[in-house]
PDB file of C-alpha atoms and ligand atoms in Angstrom:
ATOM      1  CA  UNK A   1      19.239  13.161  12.363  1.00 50.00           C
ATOM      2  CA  UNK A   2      22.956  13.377  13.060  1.00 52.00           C
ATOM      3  CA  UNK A   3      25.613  16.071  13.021  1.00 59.00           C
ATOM      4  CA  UNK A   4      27.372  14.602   9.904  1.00 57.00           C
ATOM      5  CA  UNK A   5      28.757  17.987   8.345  1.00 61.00           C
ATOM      6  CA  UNK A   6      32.151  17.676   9.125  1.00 67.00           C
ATOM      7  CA  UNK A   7      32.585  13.724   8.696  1.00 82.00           C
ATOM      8  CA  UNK A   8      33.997  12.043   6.171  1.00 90.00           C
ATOM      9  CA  UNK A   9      32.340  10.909   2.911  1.00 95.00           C
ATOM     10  CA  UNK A  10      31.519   7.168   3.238  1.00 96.00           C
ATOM     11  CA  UNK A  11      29.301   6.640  -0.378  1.00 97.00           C
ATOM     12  CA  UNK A  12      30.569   8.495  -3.286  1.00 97.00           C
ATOM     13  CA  UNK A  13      28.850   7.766  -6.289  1.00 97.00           C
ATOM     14  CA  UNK A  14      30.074   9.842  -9.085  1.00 97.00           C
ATOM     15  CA  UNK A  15      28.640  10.251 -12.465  1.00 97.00           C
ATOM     16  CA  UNK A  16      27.339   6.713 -13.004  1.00 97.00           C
ATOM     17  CA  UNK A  17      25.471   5.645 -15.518  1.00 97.00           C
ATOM     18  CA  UNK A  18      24.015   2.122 -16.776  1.00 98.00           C
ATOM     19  CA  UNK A  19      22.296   0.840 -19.308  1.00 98.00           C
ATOM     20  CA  UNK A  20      19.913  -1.966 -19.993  1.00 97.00           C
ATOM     21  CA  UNK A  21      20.086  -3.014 -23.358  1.00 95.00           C
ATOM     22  CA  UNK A  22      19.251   0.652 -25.118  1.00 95.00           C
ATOM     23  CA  UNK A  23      17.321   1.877 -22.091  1.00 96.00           C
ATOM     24  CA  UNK A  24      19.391   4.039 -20.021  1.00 97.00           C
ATOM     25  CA  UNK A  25      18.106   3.893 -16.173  1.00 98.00           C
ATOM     26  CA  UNK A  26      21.348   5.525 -14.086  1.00 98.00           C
ATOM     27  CA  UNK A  27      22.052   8.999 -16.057  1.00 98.00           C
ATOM     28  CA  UNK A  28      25.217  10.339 -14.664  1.00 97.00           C
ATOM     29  CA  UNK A  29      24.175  10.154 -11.154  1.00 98.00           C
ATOM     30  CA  UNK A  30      26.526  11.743  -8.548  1.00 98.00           C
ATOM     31  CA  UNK A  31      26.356  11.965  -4.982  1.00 97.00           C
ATOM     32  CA  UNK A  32      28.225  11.750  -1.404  1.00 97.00           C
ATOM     33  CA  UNK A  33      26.842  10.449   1.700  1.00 97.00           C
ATOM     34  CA  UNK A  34      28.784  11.290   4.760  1.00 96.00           C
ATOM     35  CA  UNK A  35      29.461   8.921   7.590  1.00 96.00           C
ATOM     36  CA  UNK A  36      25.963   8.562   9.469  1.00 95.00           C
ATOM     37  CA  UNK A  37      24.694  10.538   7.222  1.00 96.00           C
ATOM     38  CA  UNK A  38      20.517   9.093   6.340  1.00 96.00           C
ATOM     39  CA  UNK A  39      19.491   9.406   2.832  1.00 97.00           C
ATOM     40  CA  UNK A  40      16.323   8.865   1.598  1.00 97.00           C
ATOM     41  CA  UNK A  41      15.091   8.219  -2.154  1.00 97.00           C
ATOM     42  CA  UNK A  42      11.890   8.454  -3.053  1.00 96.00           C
ATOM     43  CA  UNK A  43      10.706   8.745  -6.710  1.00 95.00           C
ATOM     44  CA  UNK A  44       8.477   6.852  -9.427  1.00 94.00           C
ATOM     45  CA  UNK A  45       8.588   3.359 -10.300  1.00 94.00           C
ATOM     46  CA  UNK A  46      11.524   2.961 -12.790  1.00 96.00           C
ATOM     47  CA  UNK A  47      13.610   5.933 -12.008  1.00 97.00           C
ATOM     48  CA  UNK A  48      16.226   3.734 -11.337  1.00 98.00           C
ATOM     49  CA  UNK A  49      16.403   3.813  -7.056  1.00 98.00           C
ATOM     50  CA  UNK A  50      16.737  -0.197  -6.989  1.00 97.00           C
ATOM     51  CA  UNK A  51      19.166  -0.330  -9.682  1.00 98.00           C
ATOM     52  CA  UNK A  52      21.157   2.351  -7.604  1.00 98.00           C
ATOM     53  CA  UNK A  53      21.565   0.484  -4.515  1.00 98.00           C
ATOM     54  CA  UNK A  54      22.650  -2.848  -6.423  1.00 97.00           C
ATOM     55  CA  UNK A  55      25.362  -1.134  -8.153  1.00 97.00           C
ATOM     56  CA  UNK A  56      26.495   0.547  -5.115  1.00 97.00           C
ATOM     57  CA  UNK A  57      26.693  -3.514  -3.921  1.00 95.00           C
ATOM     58  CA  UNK A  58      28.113  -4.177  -6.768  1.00 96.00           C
ATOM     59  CA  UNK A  59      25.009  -6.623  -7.502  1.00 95.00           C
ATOM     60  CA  UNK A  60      24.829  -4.765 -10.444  1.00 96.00           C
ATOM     61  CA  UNK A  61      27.725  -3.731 -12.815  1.00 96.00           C
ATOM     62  CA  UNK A  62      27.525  -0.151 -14.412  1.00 96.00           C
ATOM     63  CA  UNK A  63      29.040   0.997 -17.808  1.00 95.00           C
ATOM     64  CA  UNK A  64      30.069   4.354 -16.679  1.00 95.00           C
ATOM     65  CA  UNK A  65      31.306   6.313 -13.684  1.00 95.00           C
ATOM     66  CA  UNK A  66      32.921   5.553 -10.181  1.00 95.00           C
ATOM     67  CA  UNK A  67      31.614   4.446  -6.920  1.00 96.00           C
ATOM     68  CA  UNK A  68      33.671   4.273  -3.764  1.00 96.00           C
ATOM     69  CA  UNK A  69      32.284   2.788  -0.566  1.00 96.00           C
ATOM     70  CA  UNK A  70      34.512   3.650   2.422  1.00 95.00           C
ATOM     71  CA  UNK A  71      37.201   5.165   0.133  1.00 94.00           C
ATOM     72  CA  UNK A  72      37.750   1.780  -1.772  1.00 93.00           C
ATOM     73  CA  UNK A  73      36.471   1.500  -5.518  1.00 94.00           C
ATOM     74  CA  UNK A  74      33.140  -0.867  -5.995  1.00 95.00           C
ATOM     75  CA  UNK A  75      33.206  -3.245  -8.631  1.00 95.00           C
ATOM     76  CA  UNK A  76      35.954  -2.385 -10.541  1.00 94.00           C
ATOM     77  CA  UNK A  77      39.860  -1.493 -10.520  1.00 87.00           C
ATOM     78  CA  UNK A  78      42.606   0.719 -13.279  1.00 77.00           C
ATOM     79  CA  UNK A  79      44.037  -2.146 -15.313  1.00 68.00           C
ATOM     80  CA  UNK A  80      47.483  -1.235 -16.194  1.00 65.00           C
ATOM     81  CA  UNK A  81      46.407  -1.320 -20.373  1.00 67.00           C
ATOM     82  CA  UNK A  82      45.209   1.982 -21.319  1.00 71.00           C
ATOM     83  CA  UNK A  83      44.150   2.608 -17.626  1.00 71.00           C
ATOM     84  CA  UNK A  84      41.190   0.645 -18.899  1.00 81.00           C
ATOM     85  CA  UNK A  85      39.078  -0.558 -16.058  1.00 88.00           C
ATOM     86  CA  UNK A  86      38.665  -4.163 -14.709  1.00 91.00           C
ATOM     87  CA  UNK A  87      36.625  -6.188 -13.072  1.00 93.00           C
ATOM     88  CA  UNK A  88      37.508  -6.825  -9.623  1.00 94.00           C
ATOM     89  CA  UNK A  89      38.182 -10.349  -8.218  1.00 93.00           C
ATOM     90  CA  UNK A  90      35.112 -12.123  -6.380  1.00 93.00           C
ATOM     91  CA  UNK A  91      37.379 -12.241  -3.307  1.00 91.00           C
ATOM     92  CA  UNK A  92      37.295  -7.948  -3.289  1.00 91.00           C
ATOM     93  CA  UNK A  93      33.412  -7.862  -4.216  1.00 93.00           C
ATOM     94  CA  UNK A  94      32.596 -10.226  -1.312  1.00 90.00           C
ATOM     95  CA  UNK A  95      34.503  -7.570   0.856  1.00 88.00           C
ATOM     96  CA  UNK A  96      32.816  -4.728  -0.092  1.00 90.00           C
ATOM     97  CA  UNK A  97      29.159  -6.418   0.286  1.00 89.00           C
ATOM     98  CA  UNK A  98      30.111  -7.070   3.671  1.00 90.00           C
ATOM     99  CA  UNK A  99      30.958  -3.556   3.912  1.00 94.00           C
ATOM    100  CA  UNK A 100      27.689  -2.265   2.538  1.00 95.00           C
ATOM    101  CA  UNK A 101      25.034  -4.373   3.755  1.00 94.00           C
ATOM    102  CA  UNK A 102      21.226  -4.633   1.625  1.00 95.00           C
ATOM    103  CA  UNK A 103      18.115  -5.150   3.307  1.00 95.00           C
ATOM    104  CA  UNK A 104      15.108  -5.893   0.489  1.00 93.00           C
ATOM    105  CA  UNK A 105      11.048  -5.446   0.198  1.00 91.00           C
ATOM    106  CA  UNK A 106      11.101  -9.331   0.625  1.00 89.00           C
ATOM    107  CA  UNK A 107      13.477 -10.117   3.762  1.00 86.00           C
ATOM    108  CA  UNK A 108      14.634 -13.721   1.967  1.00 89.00           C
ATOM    109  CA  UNK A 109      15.173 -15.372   5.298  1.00 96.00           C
ATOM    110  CA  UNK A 110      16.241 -19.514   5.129  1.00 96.00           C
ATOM    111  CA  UNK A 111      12.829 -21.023   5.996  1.00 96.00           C
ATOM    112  CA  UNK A 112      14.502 -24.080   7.696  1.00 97.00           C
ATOM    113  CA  UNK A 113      16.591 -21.647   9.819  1.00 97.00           C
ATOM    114  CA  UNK A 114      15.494 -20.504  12.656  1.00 98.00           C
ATOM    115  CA  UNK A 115      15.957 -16.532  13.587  1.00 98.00           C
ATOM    116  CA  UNK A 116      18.916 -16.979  15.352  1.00 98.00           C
ATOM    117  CA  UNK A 117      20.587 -19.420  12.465  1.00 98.00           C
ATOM    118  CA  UNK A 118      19.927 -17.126   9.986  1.00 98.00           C
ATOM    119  CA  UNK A 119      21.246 -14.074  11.702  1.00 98.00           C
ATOM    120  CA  UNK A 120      24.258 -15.882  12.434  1.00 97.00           C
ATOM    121  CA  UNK A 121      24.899 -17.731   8.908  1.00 96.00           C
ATOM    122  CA  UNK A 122      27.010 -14.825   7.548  1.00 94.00           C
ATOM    123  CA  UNK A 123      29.157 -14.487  10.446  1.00 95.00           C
ATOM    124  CA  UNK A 124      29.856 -17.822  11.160  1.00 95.00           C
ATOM    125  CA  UNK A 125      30.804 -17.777   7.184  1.00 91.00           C
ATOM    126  CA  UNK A 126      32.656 -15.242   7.230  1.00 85.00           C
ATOM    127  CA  UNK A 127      33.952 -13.712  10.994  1.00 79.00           C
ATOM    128  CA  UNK A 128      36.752 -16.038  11.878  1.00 83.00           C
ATOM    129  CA  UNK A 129      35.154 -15.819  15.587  1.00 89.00           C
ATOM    130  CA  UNK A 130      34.433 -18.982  17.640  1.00 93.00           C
ATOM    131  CA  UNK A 131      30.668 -19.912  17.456  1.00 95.00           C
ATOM    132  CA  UNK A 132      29.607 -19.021  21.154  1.00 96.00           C
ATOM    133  CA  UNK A 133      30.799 -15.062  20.830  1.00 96.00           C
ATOM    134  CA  UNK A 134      29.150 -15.310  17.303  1.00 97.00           C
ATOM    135  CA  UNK A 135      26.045 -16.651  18.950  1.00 97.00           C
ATOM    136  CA  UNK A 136      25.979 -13.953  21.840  1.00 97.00           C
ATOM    137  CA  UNK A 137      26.667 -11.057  19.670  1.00 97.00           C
ATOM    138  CA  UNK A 138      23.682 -12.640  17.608  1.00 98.00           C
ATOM    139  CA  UNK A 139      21.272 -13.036  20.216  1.00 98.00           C
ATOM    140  CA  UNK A 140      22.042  -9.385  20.972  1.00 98.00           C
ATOM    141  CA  UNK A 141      21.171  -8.039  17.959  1.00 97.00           C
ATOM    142  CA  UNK A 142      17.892 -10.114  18.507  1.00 98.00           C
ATOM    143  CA  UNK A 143      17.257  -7.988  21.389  1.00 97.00           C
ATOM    144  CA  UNK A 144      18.115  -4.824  19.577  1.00 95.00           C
ATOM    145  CA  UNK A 145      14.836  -5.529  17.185  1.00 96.00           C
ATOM    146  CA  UNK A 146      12.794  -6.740  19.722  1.00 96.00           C
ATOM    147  CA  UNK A 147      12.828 -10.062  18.963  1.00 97.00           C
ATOM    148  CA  UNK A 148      15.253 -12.088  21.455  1.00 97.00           C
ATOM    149  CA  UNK A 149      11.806 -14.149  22.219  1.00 97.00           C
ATOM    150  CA  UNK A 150      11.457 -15.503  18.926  1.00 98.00           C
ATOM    151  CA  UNK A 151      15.227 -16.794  18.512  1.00 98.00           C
ATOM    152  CA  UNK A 152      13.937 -20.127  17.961  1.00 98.00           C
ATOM    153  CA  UNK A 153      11.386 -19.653  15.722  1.00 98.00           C
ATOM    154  CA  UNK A 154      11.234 -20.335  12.037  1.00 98.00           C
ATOM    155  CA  UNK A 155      10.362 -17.421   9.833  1.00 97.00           C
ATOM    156  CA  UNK A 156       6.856 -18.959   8.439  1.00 96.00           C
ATOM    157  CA  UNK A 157       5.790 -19.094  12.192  1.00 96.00           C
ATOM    158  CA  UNK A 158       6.901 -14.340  11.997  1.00 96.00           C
ATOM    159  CA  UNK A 159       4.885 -11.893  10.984  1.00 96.00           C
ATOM    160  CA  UNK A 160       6.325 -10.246   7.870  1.00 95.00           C
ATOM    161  CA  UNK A 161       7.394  -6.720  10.417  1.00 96.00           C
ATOM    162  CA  UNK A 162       9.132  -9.805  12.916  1.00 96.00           C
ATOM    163  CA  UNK A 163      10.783 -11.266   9.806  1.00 97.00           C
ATOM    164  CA  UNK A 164      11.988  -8.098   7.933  1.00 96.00           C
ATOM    165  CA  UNK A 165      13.765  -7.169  11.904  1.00 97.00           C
ATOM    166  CA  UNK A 166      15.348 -10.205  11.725  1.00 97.00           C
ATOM    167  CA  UNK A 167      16.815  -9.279   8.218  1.00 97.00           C
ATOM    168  CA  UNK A 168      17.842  -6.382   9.498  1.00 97.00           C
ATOM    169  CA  UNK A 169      19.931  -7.971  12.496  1.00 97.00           C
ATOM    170  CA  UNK A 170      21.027 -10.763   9.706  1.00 97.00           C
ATOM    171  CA  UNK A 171      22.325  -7.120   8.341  1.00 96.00           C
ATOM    172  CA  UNK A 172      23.862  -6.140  11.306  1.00 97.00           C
ATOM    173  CA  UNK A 173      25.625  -9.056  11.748  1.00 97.00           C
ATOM    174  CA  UNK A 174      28.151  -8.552   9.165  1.00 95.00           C
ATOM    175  CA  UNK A 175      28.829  -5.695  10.490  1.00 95.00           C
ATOM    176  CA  UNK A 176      28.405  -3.271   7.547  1.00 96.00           C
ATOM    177  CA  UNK A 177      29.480   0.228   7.804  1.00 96.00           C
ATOM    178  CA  UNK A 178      26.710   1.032   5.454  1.00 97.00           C
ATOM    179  CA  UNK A 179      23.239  -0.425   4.957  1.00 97.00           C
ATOM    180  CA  UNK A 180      21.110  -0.298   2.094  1.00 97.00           C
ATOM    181  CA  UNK A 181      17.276  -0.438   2.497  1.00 97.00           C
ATOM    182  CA  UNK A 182      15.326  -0.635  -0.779  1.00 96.00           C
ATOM    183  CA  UNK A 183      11.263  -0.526   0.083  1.00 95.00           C
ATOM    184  CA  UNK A 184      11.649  -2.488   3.332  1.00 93.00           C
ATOM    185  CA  UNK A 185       7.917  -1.757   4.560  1.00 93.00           C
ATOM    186  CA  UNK A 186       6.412  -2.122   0.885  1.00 91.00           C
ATOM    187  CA  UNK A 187       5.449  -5.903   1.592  1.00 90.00           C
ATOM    188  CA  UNK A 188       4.295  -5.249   4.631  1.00 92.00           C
ATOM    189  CA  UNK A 189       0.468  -4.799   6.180  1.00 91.00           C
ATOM    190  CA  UNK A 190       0.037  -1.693   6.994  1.00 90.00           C
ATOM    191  CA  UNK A 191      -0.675  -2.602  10.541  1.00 91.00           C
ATOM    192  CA  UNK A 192       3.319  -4.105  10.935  1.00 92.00           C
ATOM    193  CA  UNK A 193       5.298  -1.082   8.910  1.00 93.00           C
ATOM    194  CA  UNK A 194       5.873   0.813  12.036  1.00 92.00           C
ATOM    195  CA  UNK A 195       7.704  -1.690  13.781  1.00 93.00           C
ATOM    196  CA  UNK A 196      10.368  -1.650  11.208  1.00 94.00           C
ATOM    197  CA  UNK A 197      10.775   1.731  10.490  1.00 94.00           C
ATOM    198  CA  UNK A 198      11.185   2.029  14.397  1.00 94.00           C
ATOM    199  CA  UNK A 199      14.077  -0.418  13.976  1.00 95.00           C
ATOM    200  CA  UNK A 200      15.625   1.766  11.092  1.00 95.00           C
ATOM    201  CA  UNK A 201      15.099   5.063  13.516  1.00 94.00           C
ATOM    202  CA  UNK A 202      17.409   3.374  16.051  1.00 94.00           C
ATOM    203  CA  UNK A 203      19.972   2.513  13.732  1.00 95.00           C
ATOM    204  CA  UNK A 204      19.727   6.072  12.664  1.00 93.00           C
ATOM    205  CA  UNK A 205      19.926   7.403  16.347  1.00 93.00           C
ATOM    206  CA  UNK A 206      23.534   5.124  16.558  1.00 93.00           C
ATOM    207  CA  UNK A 207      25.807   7.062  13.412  1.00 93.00           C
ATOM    208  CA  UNK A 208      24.680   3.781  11.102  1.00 96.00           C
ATOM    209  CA  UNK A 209      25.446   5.504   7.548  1.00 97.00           C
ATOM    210  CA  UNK A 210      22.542   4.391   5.644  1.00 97.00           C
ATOM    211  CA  UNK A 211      20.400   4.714   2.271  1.00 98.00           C
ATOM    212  CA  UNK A 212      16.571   4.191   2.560  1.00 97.00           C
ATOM    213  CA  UNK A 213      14.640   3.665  -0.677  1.00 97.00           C
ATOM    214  CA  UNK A 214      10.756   3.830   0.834  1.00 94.00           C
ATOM    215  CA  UNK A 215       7.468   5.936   0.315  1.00 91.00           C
ATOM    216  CA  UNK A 216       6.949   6.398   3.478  1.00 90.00           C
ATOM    217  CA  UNK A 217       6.955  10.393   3.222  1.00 89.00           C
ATOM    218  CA  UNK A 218       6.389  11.217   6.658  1.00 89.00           C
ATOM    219  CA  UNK A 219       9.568   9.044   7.630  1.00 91.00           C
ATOM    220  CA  UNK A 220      11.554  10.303   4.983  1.00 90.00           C
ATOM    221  CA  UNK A 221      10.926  13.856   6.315  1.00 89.00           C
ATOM    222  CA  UNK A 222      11.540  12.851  10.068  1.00 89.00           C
ATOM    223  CA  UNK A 223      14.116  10.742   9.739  1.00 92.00           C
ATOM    224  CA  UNK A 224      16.442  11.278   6.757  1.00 95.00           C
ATOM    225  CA  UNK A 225      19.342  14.171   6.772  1.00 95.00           C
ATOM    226  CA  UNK A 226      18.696  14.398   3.127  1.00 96.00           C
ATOM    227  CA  UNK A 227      16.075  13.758   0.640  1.00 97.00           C
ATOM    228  CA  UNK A 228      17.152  12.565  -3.426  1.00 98.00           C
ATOM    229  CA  UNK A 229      14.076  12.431  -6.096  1.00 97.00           C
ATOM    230  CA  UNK A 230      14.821  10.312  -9.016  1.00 97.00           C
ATOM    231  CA  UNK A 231      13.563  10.749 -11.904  1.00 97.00           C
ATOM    232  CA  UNK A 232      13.732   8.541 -15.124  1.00 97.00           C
ATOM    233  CA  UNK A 233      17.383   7.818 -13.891  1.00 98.00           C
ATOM    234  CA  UNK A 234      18.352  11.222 -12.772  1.00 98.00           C
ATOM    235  CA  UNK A 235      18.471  13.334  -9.119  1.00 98.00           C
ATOM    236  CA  UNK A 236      16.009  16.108  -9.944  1.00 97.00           C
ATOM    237  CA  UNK A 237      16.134  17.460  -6.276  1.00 97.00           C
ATOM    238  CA  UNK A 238      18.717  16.498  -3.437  1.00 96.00           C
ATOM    239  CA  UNK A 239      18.246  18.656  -0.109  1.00 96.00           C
ATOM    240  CA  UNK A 240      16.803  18.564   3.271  1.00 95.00           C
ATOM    241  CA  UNK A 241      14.065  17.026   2.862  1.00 94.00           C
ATOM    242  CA  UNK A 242      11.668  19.688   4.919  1.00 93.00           C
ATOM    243  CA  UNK A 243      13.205  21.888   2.440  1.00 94.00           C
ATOM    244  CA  UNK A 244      12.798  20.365  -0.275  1.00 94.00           C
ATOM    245  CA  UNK A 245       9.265  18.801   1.046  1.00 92.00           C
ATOM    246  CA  UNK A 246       8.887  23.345   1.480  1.00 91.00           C
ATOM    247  CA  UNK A 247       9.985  24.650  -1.515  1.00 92.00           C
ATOM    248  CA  UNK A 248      10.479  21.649  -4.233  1.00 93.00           C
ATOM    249  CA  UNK A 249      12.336  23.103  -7.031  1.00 94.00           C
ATOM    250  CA  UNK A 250      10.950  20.747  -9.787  1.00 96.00           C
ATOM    251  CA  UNK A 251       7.726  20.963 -11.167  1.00 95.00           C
ATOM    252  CA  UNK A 252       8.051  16.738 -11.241  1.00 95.00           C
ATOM    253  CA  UNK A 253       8.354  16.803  -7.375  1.00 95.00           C
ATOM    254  CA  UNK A 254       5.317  18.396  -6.714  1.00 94.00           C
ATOM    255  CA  UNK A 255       3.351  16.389  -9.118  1.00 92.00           C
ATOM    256  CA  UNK A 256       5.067  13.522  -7.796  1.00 92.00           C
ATOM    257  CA  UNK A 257       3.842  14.494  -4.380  1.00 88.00           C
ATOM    258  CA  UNK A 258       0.441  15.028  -5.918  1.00 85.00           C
ATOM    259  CA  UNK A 259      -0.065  12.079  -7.443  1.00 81.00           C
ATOM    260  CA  UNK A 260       1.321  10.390  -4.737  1.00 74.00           C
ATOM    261  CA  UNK A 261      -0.669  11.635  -2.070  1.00 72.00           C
ATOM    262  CA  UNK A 262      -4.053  11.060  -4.297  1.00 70.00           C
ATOM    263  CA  UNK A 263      -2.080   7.044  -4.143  1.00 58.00           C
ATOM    264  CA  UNK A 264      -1.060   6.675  -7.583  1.00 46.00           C
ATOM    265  CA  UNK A 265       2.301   5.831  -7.105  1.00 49.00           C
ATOM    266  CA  UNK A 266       3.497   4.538 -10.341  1.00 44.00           C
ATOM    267  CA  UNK A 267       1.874   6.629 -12.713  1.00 41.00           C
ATOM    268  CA  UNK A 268       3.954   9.783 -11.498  1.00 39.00           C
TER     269      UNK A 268
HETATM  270  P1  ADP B 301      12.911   1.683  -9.194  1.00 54.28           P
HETATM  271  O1  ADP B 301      13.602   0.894  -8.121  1.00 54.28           O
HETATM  272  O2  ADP B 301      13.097   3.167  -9.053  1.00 54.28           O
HETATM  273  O3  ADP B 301      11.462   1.322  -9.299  1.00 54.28           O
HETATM  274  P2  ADP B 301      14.518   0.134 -11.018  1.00 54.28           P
HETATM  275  O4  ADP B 301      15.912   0.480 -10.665  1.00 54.28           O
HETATM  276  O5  ADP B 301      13.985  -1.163 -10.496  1.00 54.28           O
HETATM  277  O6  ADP B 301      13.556   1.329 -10.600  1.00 54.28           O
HETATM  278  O7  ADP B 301      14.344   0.113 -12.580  1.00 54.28           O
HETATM  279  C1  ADP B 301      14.836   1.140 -13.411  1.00 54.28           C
HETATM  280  C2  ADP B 301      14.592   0.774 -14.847  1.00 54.28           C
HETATM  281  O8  ADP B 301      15.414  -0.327 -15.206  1.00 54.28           O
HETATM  282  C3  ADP B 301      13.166   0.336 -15.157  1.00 54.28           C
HETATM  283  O9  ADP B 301      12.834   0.820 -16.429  1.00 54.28           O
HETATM  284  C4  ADP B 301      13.257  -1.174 -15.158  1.00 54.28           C
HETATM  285  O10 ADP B 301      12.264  -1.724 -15.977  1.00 54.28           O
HETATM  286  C5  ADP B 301      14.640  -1.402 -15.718  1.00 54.28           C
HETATM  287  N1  ADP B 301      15.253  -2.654 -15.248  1.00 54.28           N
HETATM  288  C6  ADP B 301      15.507  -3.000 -13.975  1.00 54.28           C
HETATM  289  N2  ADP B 301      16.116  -4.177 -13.896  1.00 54.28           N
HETATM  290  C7  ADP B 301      16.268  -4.623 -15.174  1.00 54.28           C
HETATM  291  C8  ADP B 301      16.838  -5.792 -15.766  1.00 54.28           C
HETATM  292  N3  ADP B 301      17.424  -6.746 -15.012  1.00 54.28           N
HETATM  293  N4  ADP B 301      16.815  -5.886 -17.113  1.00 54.28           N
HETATM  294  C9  ADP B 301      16.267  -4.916 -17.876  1.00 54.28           C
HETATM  295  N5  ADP B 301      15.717  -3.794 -17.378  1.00 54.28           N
HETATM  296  C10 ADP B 301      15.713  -3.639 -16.049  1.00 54.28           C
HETATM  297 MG1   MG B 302      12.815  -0.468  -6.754  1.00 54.28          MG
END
């Protein structure tokens, strides 16, 4: 956990909502999260966390409501009619995914790339470096998950923990000032989960500003500065998460934790 009370705010999402069709999954959602600030969300299947992160990446558009990432508006601008909004221009959404980085349940890694290739795809894309500091810095982000042995390996020859690390560093790569982690362990054997949230802990330790969708409870309450539970597209608690973990304020949390505890994790 890091001192992040008197930084700046980094995510501001602020009352967003979004509709599929007549189903409406974000309902006014607003929050901040404060440079190196750790956020976890936990809640039901179908609250609405995924949704969350892709608008915040803009890989979702929203009807309602404002995000800023780093102080710069996601997705959309003032048009000078009727201070109606508009839709950005590709060129401004590819910035701001760079700037907020995703990590998902299934890592999508090139199979016929090796670990290094993919980590260093986006850079070499996108960093107007020369290919042998791109390659360094890639190799040492490798190391940073452990995995500077398996730079030459092809991801169907990793473990689903070794490929989700190398996501992570394909992540890093960018370099994001905020990452996004929706259910990164939730593929995984049990046996390999560890590994990864070990990875996330580090990047925790170093200021990274990130939010982590997961329900892995325990690491939620050891790693995250605050705690969010969505509900049926809504924040029905938002605290520290031993507090909130303490004394939940919502009858749904508890049962939530209930039912979730007794492992019936959609059904809450
Ligand atoms: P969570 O990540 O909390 O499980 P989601 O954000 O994935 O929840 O989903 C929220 C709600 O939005 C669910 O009711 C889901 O069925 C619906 N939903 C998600 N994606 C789509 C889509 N592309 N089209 C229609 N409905 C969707
Ligand atoms: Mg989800």
């Amino acid at each position: 956990m890091n001192d992040v009370a008197a930084t700046r705010p980094m995510i501001q999402v602020q009352k967003v909502s979004k509709w599929f069709g007549d189903l409406r999954v974000l309902d006014e959602i607003s929050f901040d999260v404060r440079e190196g600030e750790v956020v976890v969300m936990v809640g039901p299947s179908g609250s609405g966390k995924s949704t969350l992160l892709r608008c915040i990446n803009f890989l979702e558009e929203f009807q309602q409501g404002c995000i800023y990432v780093d102080g710069k508006p996601v997705g959309y601008r003032k048009g000078a009619e009727h201070g109606k909004r508009v839709r950005q221009s590709e060129a401004e959404i590819s910035r701001l995914r760079m700037t907020a980085g995703m990590v998902f349940q299934n890592y999508n890694l090139f199979p016929h790339r090796t670990a290094l290739d993919n980590v260093m795809m986006g850079p070499l894309m996108f960093h107007q470096r020369g290919k042998a500091e791109i390659r360094d810095e890639c190799m040492a982000l490798l190391e940073k998950v452990g995995l500077a042995d398996k730079a030459s390996a092809y991801p169907s020859r990793l473990s689903g923990g070794q490929q989700q690390r190398i996501a992570i560093a394909r992540s890093l790569a960018m370099h994001p000032k905020v990452i996004l982690f929706d259910e990164v362990t939730s593929a995984l054997d049990p046996e390999l989960v560890d590994e990864v949230l070990r990875t996330i802990r580090d990047l925790s330790k170093e200021g990274m500003t990130m939010i982590i969708v997961t329900h892995e409870m325990q690491f939620a309450r050891d790693v995250a500065d605050r705690l969010l539970f969505f509900y049926q597209g809504k924040i029905l608690e938002d605290g520290n998460p031993r507090e909130v973990f303490a004394n939940p304020t919502t009858e749904r949390f508890k049962a939530f934790v209930r039912r979730f505890s007794q492992g019936h994790l959609a059904a809450a």
